Amino acid sequence: MRKKRLCPQCGAEIETYRNPFPTVDIIIEVGERIVLIERKNPPHGWALPGGFVDYGESLEEAAVREAREETGLEVRLKCQFYTYSEPNRDPRFHTITTVYVAEADGEPKGQDDALRARLFRPEEIPAEKLVFDHGRILADYLKWKYGKSDFLAPKAFQTKVPRCR
């Protein structure tokens, strides 16, 4: 989206752009369970660990950093899962997230933006309390991992374009 503004130094008309923010989310596997965080800041609820990519940082570096900051876990990235870009996926502003699947050992501890962090078996995931589009992401992941996604509500995993296999 373009917008015209005036340069504060010379007064010339310049175009500025409003672009989506790049983010990462991490599905952290600890054995057969996955890590979710309870968010400290709005929107409140349960979410995958993740956050904004810092300037000069790769997506992979951001995923490892965000996992450490929010859960205290040192993760090993296994694969890049999928990218989600619906403009309304985050109620605050338009974000594009690249989701990674990672593995870790140990017990997560909520830190930074996370009030707490907890391990969940697929059937324990609090689907009705998930924020952003994390219900859809987790349903897609569970279908990919186990061949079924009946752990979560069916509307959570509708996709527009099929994933590469």
PDB file of C-alpha atoms in Angstrom:
ATOM      1  CA  MET A   1       0.000   0.000   0.000  1.00  0.00           C
ATOM      2  CA  ARG A   2       1.506   3.331  -1.078  1.00  0.00           C
ATOM      3  CA  LYS A   3       1.184   6.562   0.781  1.00  0.00           C
ATOM      4  CA  LYS A   4       2.480  10.037  -0.087  1.00  0.00           C
ATOM      5  CA  ARG A   5       4.417  12.001   2.539  1.00  0.00           C
ATOM      6  CA  LEU A   6       6.658  15.009   2.666  1.00  0.00           C
ATOM      7  CA  CYS A   7      10.370  14.643   3.317  1.00  0.00           C
ATOM      8  CA  PRO A   8      11.069  16.288   6.697  1.00  0.00           C
ATOM      9  CA  GLN A   9      14.371  17.696   5.419  1.00  0.00           C
ATOM     10  CA  CYS A  10      13.670  19.034   1.922  1.00  0.00           C
ATOM     11  CA  GLY A  11       9.869  19.080   1.728  1.00  0.00           C
ATOM     12  CA  ALA A  12       9.739  16.958  -1.445  1.00  0.00           C
ATOM     13  CA  GLU A  13       6.865  14.539  -1.871  1.00  0.00           C
ATOM     14  CA  ILE A  14       7.992  10.944  -1.334  1.00  0.00           C
ATOM     15  CA  GLU A  15       6.219   7.609  -1.448  1.00  0.00           C
ATOM     16  CA  THR A  16       6.238   5.366   1.599  1.00  0.00           C
ATOM     17  CA  TYR A  17       5.052   1.793   1.715  1.00  0.00           C
ATOM     18  CA  ARG A  18       3.152  -0.125   4.331  1.00  0.00           C
ATOM     19  CA  ASN A  19       4.388  -3.707   4.228  1.00  0.00           C
ATOM     20  CA  PRO A  20       3.649  -6.841   6.257  1.00  0.00           C
ATOM     21  CA  PHE A  21       6.002  -7.726   9.114  1.00  0.00           C
ATOM     22  CA  PRO A  22       8.044 -10.958   8.802  1.00  0.00           C
ATOM     23  CA  THR A  23       7.692 -13.299  11.765  1.00  0.00           C
ATOM     24  CA  VAL A  24       8.525 -16.885  12.715  1.00  0.00           C
ATOM     25  CA  ASP A  25       6.668 -19.484  14.738  1.00  0.00           C
ATOM     26  CA  ILE A  26       8.206 -22.674  16.058  1.00  0.00           C
ATOM     27  CA  ILE A  27       6.554 -26.020  16.678  1.00  0.00           C
ATOM     28  CA  ILE A  28       8.905 -27.428  19.308  1.00  0.00           C
ATOM     29  CA  GLU A  29       8.701 -31.178  19.761  1.00  0.00           C
ATOM     30  CA  VAL A  30       9.832 -32.620  23.084  1.00  0.00           C
ATOM     31  CA  GLY A  31       9.252 -36.328  22.630  1.00  0.00           C
ATOM     32  CA  GLU A  32       5.605 -36.758  21.590  1.00  0.00           C
ATOM     33  CA  ARG A  33       4.557 -33.416  23.088  1.00  0.00           C
ATOM     34  CA  ILE A  34       4.791 -29.861  21.765  1.00  0.00           C
ATOM     35  CA  VAL A  35       5.492 -26.583  23.519  1.00  0.00           C
ATOM     36  CA  LEU A  36       2.892 -23.838  23.747  1.00  0.00           C
ATOM     37  CA  ILE A  37       3.274 -20.539  25.563  1.00  0.00           C
ATOM     38  CA  GLU A  38       0.646 -18.561  27.400  1.00  0.00           C
ATOM     39  CA  ARG A  39       1.028 -14.988  26.158  1.00  0.00           C
ATOM     40  CA  LYS A  40       1.833 -12.216  28.606  1.00  0.00           C
ATOM     41  CA  ASN A  41       0.736  -9.476  26.162  1.00  0.00           C
ATOM     42  CA  PRO A  42      -2.411  -9.059  24.055  1.00  0.00           C
ATOM     43  CA  PRO A  43      -3.820 -10.987  22.424  1.00  0.00           C
ATOM     44  CA  HIS A  44      -3.922 -13.211  25.501  1.00  0.00           C
ATOM     45  CA  GLY A  45      -4.173 -16.966  25.147  1.00  0.00           C
ATOM     46  CA  TRP A  46      -2.017 -19.916  24.134  1.00  0.00           C
ATOM     47  CA  ALA A  47       0.325 -19.718  21.160  1.00  0.00           C
ATOM     48  CA  LEU A  48       3.299 -21.281  19.491  1.00  0.00           C
ATOM     49  CA  PRO A  49       6.578 -19.682  20.526  1.00  0.00           C
ATOM     50  CA  GLY A  50       7.615 -17.103  17.965  1.00  0.00           C
ATOM     51  CA  GLY A  51       7.967 -13.461  17.114  1.00  0.00           C
ATOM     52  CA  PHE A  52       9.377 -10.808  14.841  1.00  0.00           C
ATOM     53  CA  VAL A  53      12.490 -11.214  12.731  1.00  0.00           C
ATOM     54  CA  ASP A  54      15.114  -8.640  13.709  1.00  0.00           C
ATOM     55  CA  TYR A  55      16.851  -6.568  11.046  1.00  0.00           C
ATOM     56  CA  GLY A  56      19.981  -8.408   9.847  1.00  0.00           C
ATOM     57  CA  GLU A  57      18.730 -11.764  11.149  1.00  0.00           C
ATOM     58  CA  SER A  58      17.816 -14.823   9.069  1.00  0.00           C
ATOM     59  CA  LEU A  59      14.506 -16.598   9.594  1.00  0.00           C
ATOM     60  CA  GLU A  60      16.344 -19.570  11.049  1.00  0.00           C
ATOM     61  CA  GLU A  61      18.286 -17.383  13.492  1.00  0.00           C
ATOM     62  CA  ALA A  62      15.053 -15.680  14.535  1.00  0.00           C
ATOM     63  CA  ALA A  63      13.359 -19.048  15.163  1.00  0.00           C
ATOM     64  CA  VAL A  64      16.189 -20.284  17.402  1.00  0.00           C
ATOM     65  CA  ARG A  65      16.359 -16.933  19.254  1.00  0.00           C
ATOM     66  CA  GLU A  66      12.593 -16.666  19.817  1.00  0.00           C
ATOM     67  CA  ALA A  67      12.421 -20.267  21.057  1.00  0.00           C
ATOM     68  CA  ARG A  68      15.218 -19.582  23.559  1.00  0.00           C
ATOM     69  CA  GLU A  69      13.773 -16.231  24.676  1.00  0.00           C
ATOM     70  CA  GLU A  70      10.234 -17.521  25.270  1.00  0.00           C
ATOM     71  CA  THR A  71      10.861 -21.080  26.489  1.00  0.00           C
ATOM     72  CA  GLY A  72      14.480 -21.258  27.669  1.00  0.00           C
ATOM     73  CA  LEU A  73      14.997 -24.238  25.336  1.00  0.00           C
ATOM     74  CA  GLU A  74      17.870 -24.675  22.893  1.00  0.00           C
ATOM     75  CA  VAL A  75      16.183 -26.022  19.773  1.00  0.00           C
ATOM     76  CA  ARG A  76      17.434 -27.928  16.768  1.00  0.00           C
ATOM     77  CA  LEU A  77      15.503 -26.931  13.653  1.00  0.00           C
ATOM     78  CA  LYS A  78      14.285 -30.010  11.751  1.00  0.00           C
ATOM     79  CA  CYS A  79      12.516 -28.403   8.802  1.00  0.00           C
ATOM     80  CA  GLN A  80      10.728 -25.354   7.481  1.00  0.00           C
ATOM     81  CA  PHE A  81       7.068 -26.332   7.658  1.00  0.00           C
ATOM     82  CA  TYR A  82       4.993 -23.699   5.834  1.00  0.00           C
ATOM     83  CA  THR A  83       4.413 -19.968   5.467  1.00  0.00           C
ATOM     84  CA  TYR A  84       1.099 -18.383   6.507  1.00  0.00           C
ATOM     85  CA  SER A  85       0.151 -14.975   5.160  1.00  0.00           C
ATOM     86  CA  GLU A  86      -3.544 -14.258   5.647  1.00  0.00           C
ATOM     87  CA  PRO A  87      -3.746 -10.487   6.255  1.00  0.00           C
ATOM     88  CA  ASN A  88      -5.991 -11.018   9.314  1.00  0.00           C
ATOM     89  CA  ARG A  89      -3.907 -13.775  10.950  1.00  0.00           C
ATOM     90  CA  ASP A  90      -2.727 -11.288  13.596  1.00  0.00           C
ATOM     91  CA  PRO A  91      -5.352  -8.831  14.922  1.00  0.00           C
ATOM     92  CA  ARG A  92      -2.701  -6.148  15.527  1.00  0.00           C
ATOM     93  CA  PHE A  93      -1.311  -5.831  11.990  1.00  0.00           C
ATOM     94  CA  HIS A  94      -0.488  -7.799   8.845  1.00  0.00           C
ATOM     95  CA  THR A  95       2.242 -10.373   9.484  1.00  0.00           C
ATOM     96  CA  ILE A  96       3.690 -13.185   7.408  1.00  0.00           C
ATOM     97  CA  THR A  97       4.993 -16.102   9.427  1.00  0.00           C
ATOM     98  CA  THR A  98       7.322 -18.888   8.421  1.00  0.00           C
ATOM     99  CA  VAL A  99       6.799 -21.896  10.664  1.00  0.00           C
ATOM    100  CA  TYR A 100       9.603 -24.249  11.640  1.00  0.00           C
ATOM    101  CA  VAL A 101       9.466 -27.665  13.253  1.00  0.00           C
ATOM    102  CA  ALA A 102      12.185 -28.094  15.859  1.00  0.00           C
ATOM    103  CA  GLU A 103      13.141 -30.520  18.578  1.00  0.00           C
ATOM    104  CA  ALA A 104      14.449 -29.902  22.069  1.00  0.00           C
ATOM    105  CA  ASP A 105      15.111 -31.620  25.359  1.00  0.00           C
ATOM    106  CA  GLY A 106      14.004 -30.541  28.794  1.00  0.00           C
ATOM    107  CA  GLU A 107      11.155 -28.672  30.387  1.00  0.00           C
ATOM    108  CA  PRO A 108      10.186 -25.277  28.921  1.00  0.00           C
ATOM    109  CA  LYS A 109      10.010 -22.229  31.192  1.00  0.00           C
ATOM    110  CA  GLY A 110       7.970 -19.165  30.237  1.00  0.00           C
ATOM    111  CA  GLN A 111      10.229 -16.131  29.746  1.00  0.00           C
ATOM    112  CA  ASP A 112      10.227 -12.801  27.905  1.00  0.00           C
ATOM    113  CA  ASP A 113       6.762 -12.450  26.257  1.00  0.00           C
ATOM    114  CA  ALA A 114       5.580 -15.769  27.691  1.00  0.00           C
ATOM    115  CA  LEU A 115       3.737 -15.836  30.999  1.00  0.00           C
ATOM    116  CA  ARG A 116       4.388 -19.569  31.080  1.00  0.00           C
ATOM    117  CA  ALA A 117       5.351 -22.410  28.766  1.00  0.00           C
ATOM    118  CA  ARG A 118       3.953 -25.910  28.870  1.00  0.00           C
ATOM    119  CA  LEU A 119       4.172 -29.233  27.055  1.00  0.00           C
ATOM    120  CA  PHE A 120       0.985 -30.626  25.482  1.00  0.00           C
ATOM    121  CA  ARG A 121       0.100 -33.954  23.941  1.00  0.00           C
ATOM    122  CA  PRO A 122      -1.971 -33.464  20.755  1.00  0.00           C
ATOM    123  CA  GLU A 123      -5.228 -34.342  22.523  1.00  0.00           C
ATOM    124  CA  GLU A 124      -4.471 -31.830  25.321  1.00  0.00           C
ATOM    125  CA  ILE A 125      -4.006 -28.756  23.105  1.00  0.00           C
ATOM    126  CA  PRO A 126      -6.399 -26.013  24.327  1.00  0.00           C
ATOM    127  CA  ALA A 127      -7.806 -25.379  20.834  1.00  0.00           C
ATOM    128  CA  GLU A 128     -10.457 -22.903  22.020  1.00  0.00           C
ATOM    129  CA  LYS A 129      -7.787 -20.758  23.711  1.00  0.00           C
ATOM    130  CA  LEU A 130      -5.304 -20.563  20.816  1.00  0.00           C
ATOM    131  CA  VAL A 131      -4.600 -17.083  19.438  1.00  0.00           C
ATOM    132  CA  PHE A 132      -3.682 -15.816  15.977  1.00  0.00           C
ATOM    133  CA  ASP A 133      -4.051 -18.589  13.382  1.00  0.00           C
ATOM    134  CA  HIS A 134      -2.226 -21.106  15.544  1.00  0.00           C
ATOM    135  CA  GLY A 135      -5.192 -23.508  15.544  1.00  0.00           C
ATOM    136  CA  ARG A 136      -4.867 -23.761  11.780  1.00  0.00           C
ATOM    137  CA  ILE A 137      -1.076 -24.116  11.963  1.00  0.00           C
ATOM    138  CA  LEU A 138      -1.315 -26.864  14.576  1.00  0.00           C
ATOM    139  CA  ALA A 139      -4.063 -28.692  12.667  1.00  0.00           C
ATOM    140  CA  ASP A 140      -1.893 -28.613   9.538  1.00  0.00           C
ATOM    141  CA  TYR A 141       1.075 -29.875  11.548  1.00  0.00           C
ATOM    142  CA  LEU A 142      -0.903 -32.688  13.207  1.00  0.00           C
ATOM    143  CA  LYS A 143      -2.249 -33.795   9.844  1.00  0.00           C
ATOM    144  CA  TRP A 144       1.288 -33.758   8.417  1.00  0.00           C
ATOM    145  CA  LYS A 145       2.807 -35.551  11.428  1.00  0.00           C
ATOM    146  CA  TYR A 146       0.089 -38.098  12.258  1.00  0.00           C
ATOM    147  CA  GLY A 147      -2.071 -38.197   9.136  1.00  0.00           C
ATOM    148  CA  LYS A 148      -5.049 -36.818  11.033  1.00  0.00           C
ATOM    149  CA  SER A 149      -6.073 -33.537  12.555  1.00  0.00           C
ATOM    150  CA  ASP A 150      -9.203 -34.446  14.465  1.00  0.00           C
ATOM    151  CA  PHE A 151      -7.484 -33.167  17.618  1.00  0.00           C
ATOM    152  CA  LEU A 152      -8.636 -29.655  16.638  1.00  0.00           C
ATOM    153  CA  ALA A 153     -11.747 -28.078  15.133  1.00  0.00           C
ATOM    154  CA  PRO A 154     -12.123 -28.799  11.363  1.00  0.00           C
ATOM    155  CA  LYS A 155     -12.413 -25.106  10.421  1.00  0.00           C
ATOM    156  CA  ALA A 156      -8.915 -24.562  11.805  1.00  0.00           C
ATOM    157  CA  PHE A 157      -7.110 -26.259   8.934  1.00  0.00           C
ATOM    158  CA  GLN A 158      -8.594 -25.067   5.670  1.00  0.00           C
ATOM    159  CA  THR A 159      -5.856 -24.029   3.247  1.00  0.00           C
ATOM    160  CA  LYS A 160      -6.062 -22.311  -0.116  1.00  0.00           C
ATOM    161  CA  VAL A 161      -3.100 -23.975  -1.789  1.00  0.00           C
ATOM    162  CA  PRO A 162      -1.908 -27.527  -1.201  1.00  0.00           C
ATOM    163  CA  ARG A 163       1.504 -28.003   0.358  1.00  0.00           C
ATOM    164  CA  CYS A 164       4.410 -29.551  -1.470  1.00  0.00           C
ATOM    165  CA  ARG A 165       4.988 -33.116  -0.370  1.00  0.00           C
TER     166      ARG A 165
END
